[in-house]
């Protein structure tokens, strides 16, 4: 089970669209770039939970480039997001598979003329999970079944827990999905965890969120 970059790339696009009305006040022909800092799982929490980086690079850079017309001028904005993905091997249908997944997604605030534009700022956890579901074809999200308050990055984050289904090598598996969001150091950090419902994985998810570094 892999949460690919397409599940996240669209989250910040709405921010750029929302901010496009201010672009006519920005002079010059160079692109205006906004880059997040990567959010990662801390080494101690990875050791505790037995999760590992899912790819050769711990954090994947995701660049979104848009050109807009405003005040009879064209302006280009580049938003740079980061996605760090981790997983661990678990037994699903009597087969060992790397089917427990944790993702830390970071996206910049996109600040223009003192105003901040990013749809995540106004999104509830339900809104966020619907965005992910819309971008990731192998996932269906159902009802919210609980919340947990977790301390991370100097803030208290409310993690929502949803029931859902995900595709695992061609087989539909019942899963739990956890998602939250935190405003930290000029970025929005979104932790997401997905794992088969038969597992007791919530303690590991909390440990990974508590151990986030940004």
mmCIF file of C-alpha atoms in Angstrom:
data_model
loop_
_atom_site.group_PDB
_atom_site.id
_atom_site.type_symbol
_atom_site.label_atom_id
_atom_site.label_comp_id
_atom_site.label_asym_id
_atom_site.label_seq_id
_atom_site.Cartn_x
_atom_site.Cartn_y
_atom_site.Cartn_z
ATOM 1 C CA UNK A 1 0.000 0.000 0.000
ATOM 2 C CA UNK A 2 1.611 3.267 -1.114
ATOM 3 C CA UNK A 3 0.398 6.813 -0.623
ATOM 4 C CA UNK A 4 1.802 8.291 -3.807
ATOM 5 C CA UNK A 5 2.653 11.942 -4.422
ATOM 6 C CA UNK A 6 -0.569 12.405 -6.419
ATOM 7 C CA UNK A 7 -2.440 12.084 -3.132
ATOM 8 C CA UNK A 8 -0.843 15.291 -1.904
ATOM 9 C CA UNK A 9 0.180 17.455 -4.837
ATOM 10 C CA UNK A 10 -3.242 19.043 -5.191
ATOM 11 C CA UNK A 11 -3.542 20.158 -1.576
ATOM 12 C CA UNK A 12 -1.629 23.404 -2.090
ATOM 13 C CA UNK A 13 -2.935 24.188 -5.578
ATOM 14 C CA UNK A 14 -5.994 25.860 -4.097
ATOM 15 C CA UNK A 15 -3.712 28.121 -2.089
ATOM 16 C CA UNK A 16 -2.109 29.487 -5.226
ATOM 17 C CA UNK A 17 -5.452 29.995 -6.873
ATOM 18 C CA UNK A 18 -6.760 31.774 -3.781
ATOM 19 C CA UNK A 19 -3.735 34.035 -3.757
ATOM 20 C CA UNK A 20 -3.733 34.845 -7.454
ATOM 21 C CA UNK A 21 -5.745 38.022 -6.933
ATOM 22 C CA UNK A 22 -2.741 39.569 -5.176
ATOM 23 C CA UNK A 23 -0.209 38.663 -7.812
ATOM 24 C CA UNK A 24 -0.770 41.832 -9.877
ATOM 25 C CA UNK A 25 0.960 43.790 -7.107
ATOM 26 C CA UNK A 26 4.150 41.772 -7.373
ATOM 27 C CA UNK A 27 6.636 43.411 -9.721
ATOM 28 C CA UNK A 28 9.243 41.587 -11.776
ATOM 29 C CA UNK A 29 9.251 38.638 -14.133
ATOM 30 C CA UNK A 30 10.826 35.984 -11.952
ATOM 31 C CA UNK A 31 8.726 33.305 -10.313
ATOM 32 C CA UNK A 32 7.694 33.835 -6.705
ATOM 33 C CA UNK A 33 8.779 30.686 -4.857
ATOM 34 C CA UNK A 34 7.504 29.415 -1.527
ATOM 35 C CA UNK A 35 9.299 26.369 -0.120
ATOM 36 C CA UNK A 36 8.359 24.316 2.908
ATOM 37 C CA UNK A 37 10.849 22.619 5.192
ATOM 38 C CA UNK A 38 10.662 18.835 5.172
ATOM 39 C CA UNK A 39 8.873 17.189 8.099
ATOM 40 C CA UNK A 40 10.297 13.815 9.136
ATOM 41 C CA UNK A 41 9.762 11.114 11.730
ATOM 42 C CA UNK A 42 12.384 11.252 14.479
ATOM 43 C CA UNK A 43 14.963 8.478 14.755
ATOM 44 C CA UNK A 44 13.819 7.499 18.252
ATOM 45 C CA UNK A 45 10.192 7.074 17.167
ATOM 46 C CA UNK A 46 11.244 5.056 14.108
ATOM 47 C CA UNK A 47 13.294 2.723 16.290
ATOM 48 C CA UNK A 48 10.441 2.386 18.789
ATOM 49 C CA UNK A 49 7.812 1.597 16.146
ATOM 50 C CA UNK A 50 10.028 -0.359 13.698
ATOM 51 C CA UNK A 51 9.035 1.883 10.798
ATOM 52 C CA UNK A 52 11.573 2.603 8.061
ATOM 53 C CA UNK A 53 11.865 5.123 5.243
ATOM 54 C CA UNK A 54 9.854 3.762 2.308
ATOM 55 C CA UNK A 55 12.265 4.917 -0.418
ATOM 56 C CA UNK A 56 15.899 5.703 -1.038
ATOM 57 C CA UNK A 57 15.222 9.351 -0.151
ATOM 58 C CA UNK A 58 13.478 9.995 3.133
ATOM 59 C CA UNK A 59 11.793 13.179 1.863
ATOM 60 C CA UNK A 60 10.490 13.756 -1.653
ATOM 61 C CA UNK A 61 10.423 17.279 -3.048
ATOM 62 C CA UNK A 62 7.154 18.122 -4.823
ATOM 63 C CA UNK A 63 7.096 21.316 -6.875
ATOM 64 C CA UNK A 64 3.890 22.930 -8.146
ATOM 65 C CA UNK A 65 4.264 25.625 -10.802
ATOM 66 C CA UNK A 66 1.395 27.877 -11.873
ATOM 67 C CA UNK A 67 1.138 30.997 -14.062
ATOM 68 C CA UNK A 68 -1.722 33.451 -13.569
ATOM 69 C CA UNK A 69 -2.953 36.594 -15.266
ATOM 70 C CA UNK A 70 -3.715 39.460 -12.911
ATOM 71 C CA UNK A 71 -3.988 43.210 -13.559
ATOM 72 C CA UNK A 72 -3.098 42.589 -17.211
ATOM 73 C CA UNK A 73 0.139 40.902 -16.166
ATOM 74 C CA UNK A 74 1.251 37.303 -15.937
ATOM 75 C CA UNK A 75 2.835 36.112 -12.727
ATOM 76 C CA UNK A 76 4.363 32.753 -11.899
ATOM 77 C CA UNK A 77 4.228 31.120 -8.483
ATOM 78 C CA UNK A 78 6.140 28.008 -7.436
ATOM 79 C CA UNK A 79 5.151 26.154 -4.248
ATOM 80 C CA UNK A 80 7.520 23.480 -2.985
ATOM 81 C CA UNK A 81 6.050 20.773 -0.734
ATOM 82 C CA UNK A 82 7.762 17.791 0.884
ATOM 83 C CA UNK A 83 6.498 14.296 1.592
ATOM 84 C CA UNK A 84 8.320 11.875 3.885
ATOM 85 C CA UNK A 85 6.979 8.311 3.802
ATOM 86 C CA UNK A 86 7.647 5.401 6.148
ATOM 87 C CA UNK A 87 6.287 1.883 6.443
ATOM 88 C CA UNK A 88 6.724 -1.370 8.297
ATOM 89 C CA UNK A 89 6.119 -5.027 7.553
ATOM 90 C CA UNK A 90 2.916 -6.504 8.995
ATOM 91 C CA UNK A 91 0.967 -9.715 8.464
ATOM 92 C CA UNK A 92 -2.048 -9.218 6.184
ATOM 93 C CA UNK A 93 -4.045 -12.185 4.928
ATOM 94 C CA UNK A 94 -1.290 -14.434 6.349
ATOM 95 C CA UNK A 95 1.331 -12.714 4.191
ATOM 96 C CA UNK A 96 4.052 -10.350 5.431
ATOM 97 C CA UNK A 97 3.671 -7.031 3.596
ATOM 98 C CA UNK A 98 4.792 -3.436 4.164
ATOM 99 C CA UNK A 99 1.204 -2.397 4.646
ATOM 100 C CA UNK A 100 1.400 -0.014 7.617
ATOM 101 C CA UNK A 101 2.211 3.432 6.232
ATOM 102 C CA UNK A 102 3.030 6.771 7.860
ATOM 103 C CA UNK A 103 3.445 10.017 5.916
ATOM 104 C CA UNK A 104 4.546 13.491 7.021
ATOM 105 C CA UNK A 105 3.510 16.105 4.450
ATOM 106 C CA UNK A 106 4.644 19.741 4.697
ATOM 107 C CA UNK A 107 3.376 22.656 2.626
ATOM 108 C CA UNK A 108 4.273 26.380 2.779
ATOM 109 C CA UNK A 109 1.881 29.074 3.908
ATOM 110 C CA UNK A 110 2.273 31.012 0.615
ATOM 111 C CA UNK A 111 2.494 34.536 2.023
ATOM 112 C CA UNK A 112 1.901 37.445 -0.371
ATOM 113 C CA UNK A 113 1.851 41.081 0.744
ATOM 114 C CA UNK A 114 1.458 40.049 4.362
ATOM 115 C CA UNK A 115 -1.499 37.757 3.681
ATOM 116 C CA UNK A 116 -1.330 33.976 3.987
ATOM 117 C CA UNK A 117 -2.983 31.753 1.422
ATOM 118 C CA UNK A 118 -3.238 27.989 1.806
ATOM 119 C CA UNK A 119 -6.455 25.939 1.830
ATOM 120 C CA UNK A 120 -5.106 23.758 4.642
ATOM 121 C CA UNK A 121 -5.406 26.733 7.011
ATOM 122 C CA UNK A 122 -9.197 26.540 6.812
ATOM 123 C CA UNK A 123 -9.594 22.772 6.362
ATOM 124 C CA UNK A 124 -10.943 20.395 8.960
ATOM 125 C CA UNK A 125 -9.487 16.898 9.185
ATOM 126 C CA UNK A 126 -12.538 15.663 7.267
ATOM 127 C CA UNK A 127 -11.794 18.190 4.500
ATOM 128 C CA UNK A 128 -8.167 17.070 4.391
ATOM 129 C CA UNK A 129 -8.992 13.381 4.155
ATOM 130 C CA UNK A 130 -11.476 14.065 1.366
ATOM 131 C CA UNK A 131 -8.714 15.849 -0.563
ATOM 132 C CA UNK A 132 -6.419 12.857 -0.145
ATOM 133 C CA UNK A 133 -9.174 10.446 -1.134
ATOM 134 C CA UNK A 134 -9.899 12.487 -4.261
ATOM 135 C CA UNK A 135 -6.265 12.330 -5.373
ATOM 136 C CA UNK A 136 -5.553 8.699 -4.504
ATOM 137 C CA UNK A 137 -7.614 6.268 -6.547
ATOM 138 C CA UNK A 138 -7.012 3.237 -4.331
ATOM 139 C CA UNK A 139 -8.546 4.660 -1.166
ATOM 140 C CA UNK A 140 -12.110 5.119 0.038
ATOM 141 C CA UNK A 141 -12.743 6.942 3.317
ATOM 142 C CA UNK A 142 -15.777 6.327 5.481
ATOM 143 C CA UNK A 143 -16.904 7.581 8.880
ATOM 144 C CA UNK A 144 -14.798 9.256 11.536
ATOM 145 C CA UNK A 145 -14.653 6.864 14.501
ATOM 146 C CA UNK A 146 -12.551 8.757 17.032
ATOM 147 C CA UNK A 147 -10.041 11.500 17.833
ATOM 148 C CA UNK A 148 -6.840 11.647 19.865
ATOM 149 C CA UNK A 149 -4.972 14.740 21.074
ATOM 150 C CA UNK A 150 -1.224 14.433 20.545
ATOM 151 C CA UNK A 151 1.586 16.819 21.516
ATOM 152 C CA UNK A 152 4.035 17.482 18.688
ATOM 153 C CA UNK A 153 6.216 20.353 17.462
ATOM 154 C CA UNK A 154 5.234 22.405 20.498
ATOM 155 C CA UNK A 155 1.510 22.167 19.738
ATOM 156 C CA UNK A 156 -1.435 19.914 20.541
ATOM 157 C CA UNK A 157 -2.713 18.205 17.402
ATOM 158 C CA UNK A 158 -6.090 16.513 17.125
ATOM 159 C CA UNK A 159 -5.701 13.304 15.141
ATOM 160 C CA UNK A 160 -8.916 12.112 13.551
ATOM 161 C CA UNK A 161 -9.395 8.380 12.969
ATOM 162 C CA UNK A 162 -11.444 7.264 9.972
ATOM 163 C CA UNK A 163 -12.579 3.889 8.727
ATOM 164 C CA UNK A 164 -11.821 3.205 5.093
ATOM 165 C CA UNK A 165 -10.714 0.777 2.425
ATOM 166 C CA UNK A 166 -7.496 0.644 0.439
ATOM 167 C CA UNK A 167 -6.110 -1.421 -2.396
ATOM 168 C CA UNK A 168 -3.284 -3.759 -1.360
ATOM 169 C CA UNK A 169 -1.766 -5.529 -4.359
ATOM 170 C CA UNK A 170 -5.157 -5.894 -6.008
ATOM 171 C CA UNK A 171 -7.023 -6.857 -2.832
ATOM 172 C CA UNK A 172 -9.405 -4.478 -1.058
ATOM 173 C CA UNK A 173 -8.468 -4.246 2.623
ATOM 174 C CA UNK A 174 -10.373 -2.562 5.453
ATOM 175 C CA UNK A 175 -8.118 0.110 6.983
ATOM 176 C CA UNK A 176 -7.955 2.827 9.570
ATOM 177 C CA UNK A 177 -6.709 6.258 8.508
ATOM 178 C CA UNK A 178 -5.382 8.866 10.940
ATOM 179 C CA UNK A 179 -4.882 12.493 9.900
ATOM 180 C CA UNK A 180 -4.154 15.805 11.589
ATOM 181 C CA UNK A 181 -2.507 19.155 10.931
ATOM 182 C CA UNK A 182 -0.214 21.564 12.754
ATOM 183 C CA UNK A 183 0.981 25.086 11.952
ATOM 184 C CA UNK A 184 4.733 25.190 12.576
ATOM 185 C CA UNK A 185 7.529 27.548 11.584
ATOM 186 C CA UNK A 186 5.864 28.991 8.473
ATOM 187 C CA UNK A 187 4.521 25.684 7.156
ATOM 188 C CA UNK A 188 1.563 23.397 7.634
ATOM 189 C CA UNK A 189 2.551 19.849 8.608
ATOM 190 C CA UNK A 190 0.048 17.060 7.941
ATOM 191 C CA UNK A 191 0.722 13.598 9.454
ATOM 192 C CA UNK A 192 -1.210 10.721 7.879
ATOM 193 C CA UNK A 193 -1.204 7.045 8.808
ATOM 194 C CA UNK A 194 -2.913 4.116 7.064
ATOM 195 C CA UNK A 195 -2.905 0.508 8.229
ATOM 196 C CA UNK A 196 -5.109 -2.628 8.009
ATOM 197 C CA UNK A 197 -7.968 -2.521 10.480
ATOM 198 C CA UNK A 198 -7.040 -5.901 11.951
ATOM 199 C CA UNK A 199 -3.885 -4.387 13.461
ATOM 200 C CA UNK A 200 -3.502 -2.617 16.796
ATOM 201 C CA UNK A 201 -1.332 0.177 15.371
ATOM 202 C CA UNK A 202 -2.674 3.311 17.018
ATOM 203 C CA UNK A 203 0.028 3.459 19.694
ATOM 204 C CA UNK A 204 2.697 3.439 16.986
ATOM 205 C CA UNK A 205 0.915 6.205 15.085
ATOM 206 C CA UNK A 206 0.822 8.412 18.190
ATOM 207 C CA UNK A 207 4.538 7.775 18.799
ATOM 208 C CA UNK A 208 5.419 8.756 15.213
ATOM 209 C CA UNK A 209 3.366 11.956 15.414
ATOM 210 C CA UNK A 210 4.876 12.864 18.784
ATOM 211 C CA UNK A 211 8.350 12.330 17.323
ATOM 212 C CA UNK A 212 7.887 14.549 14.249
ATOM 213 C CA UNK A 213 10.793 16.837 13.386
ATOM 214 C CA UNK A 214 10.487 19.963 11.231
#
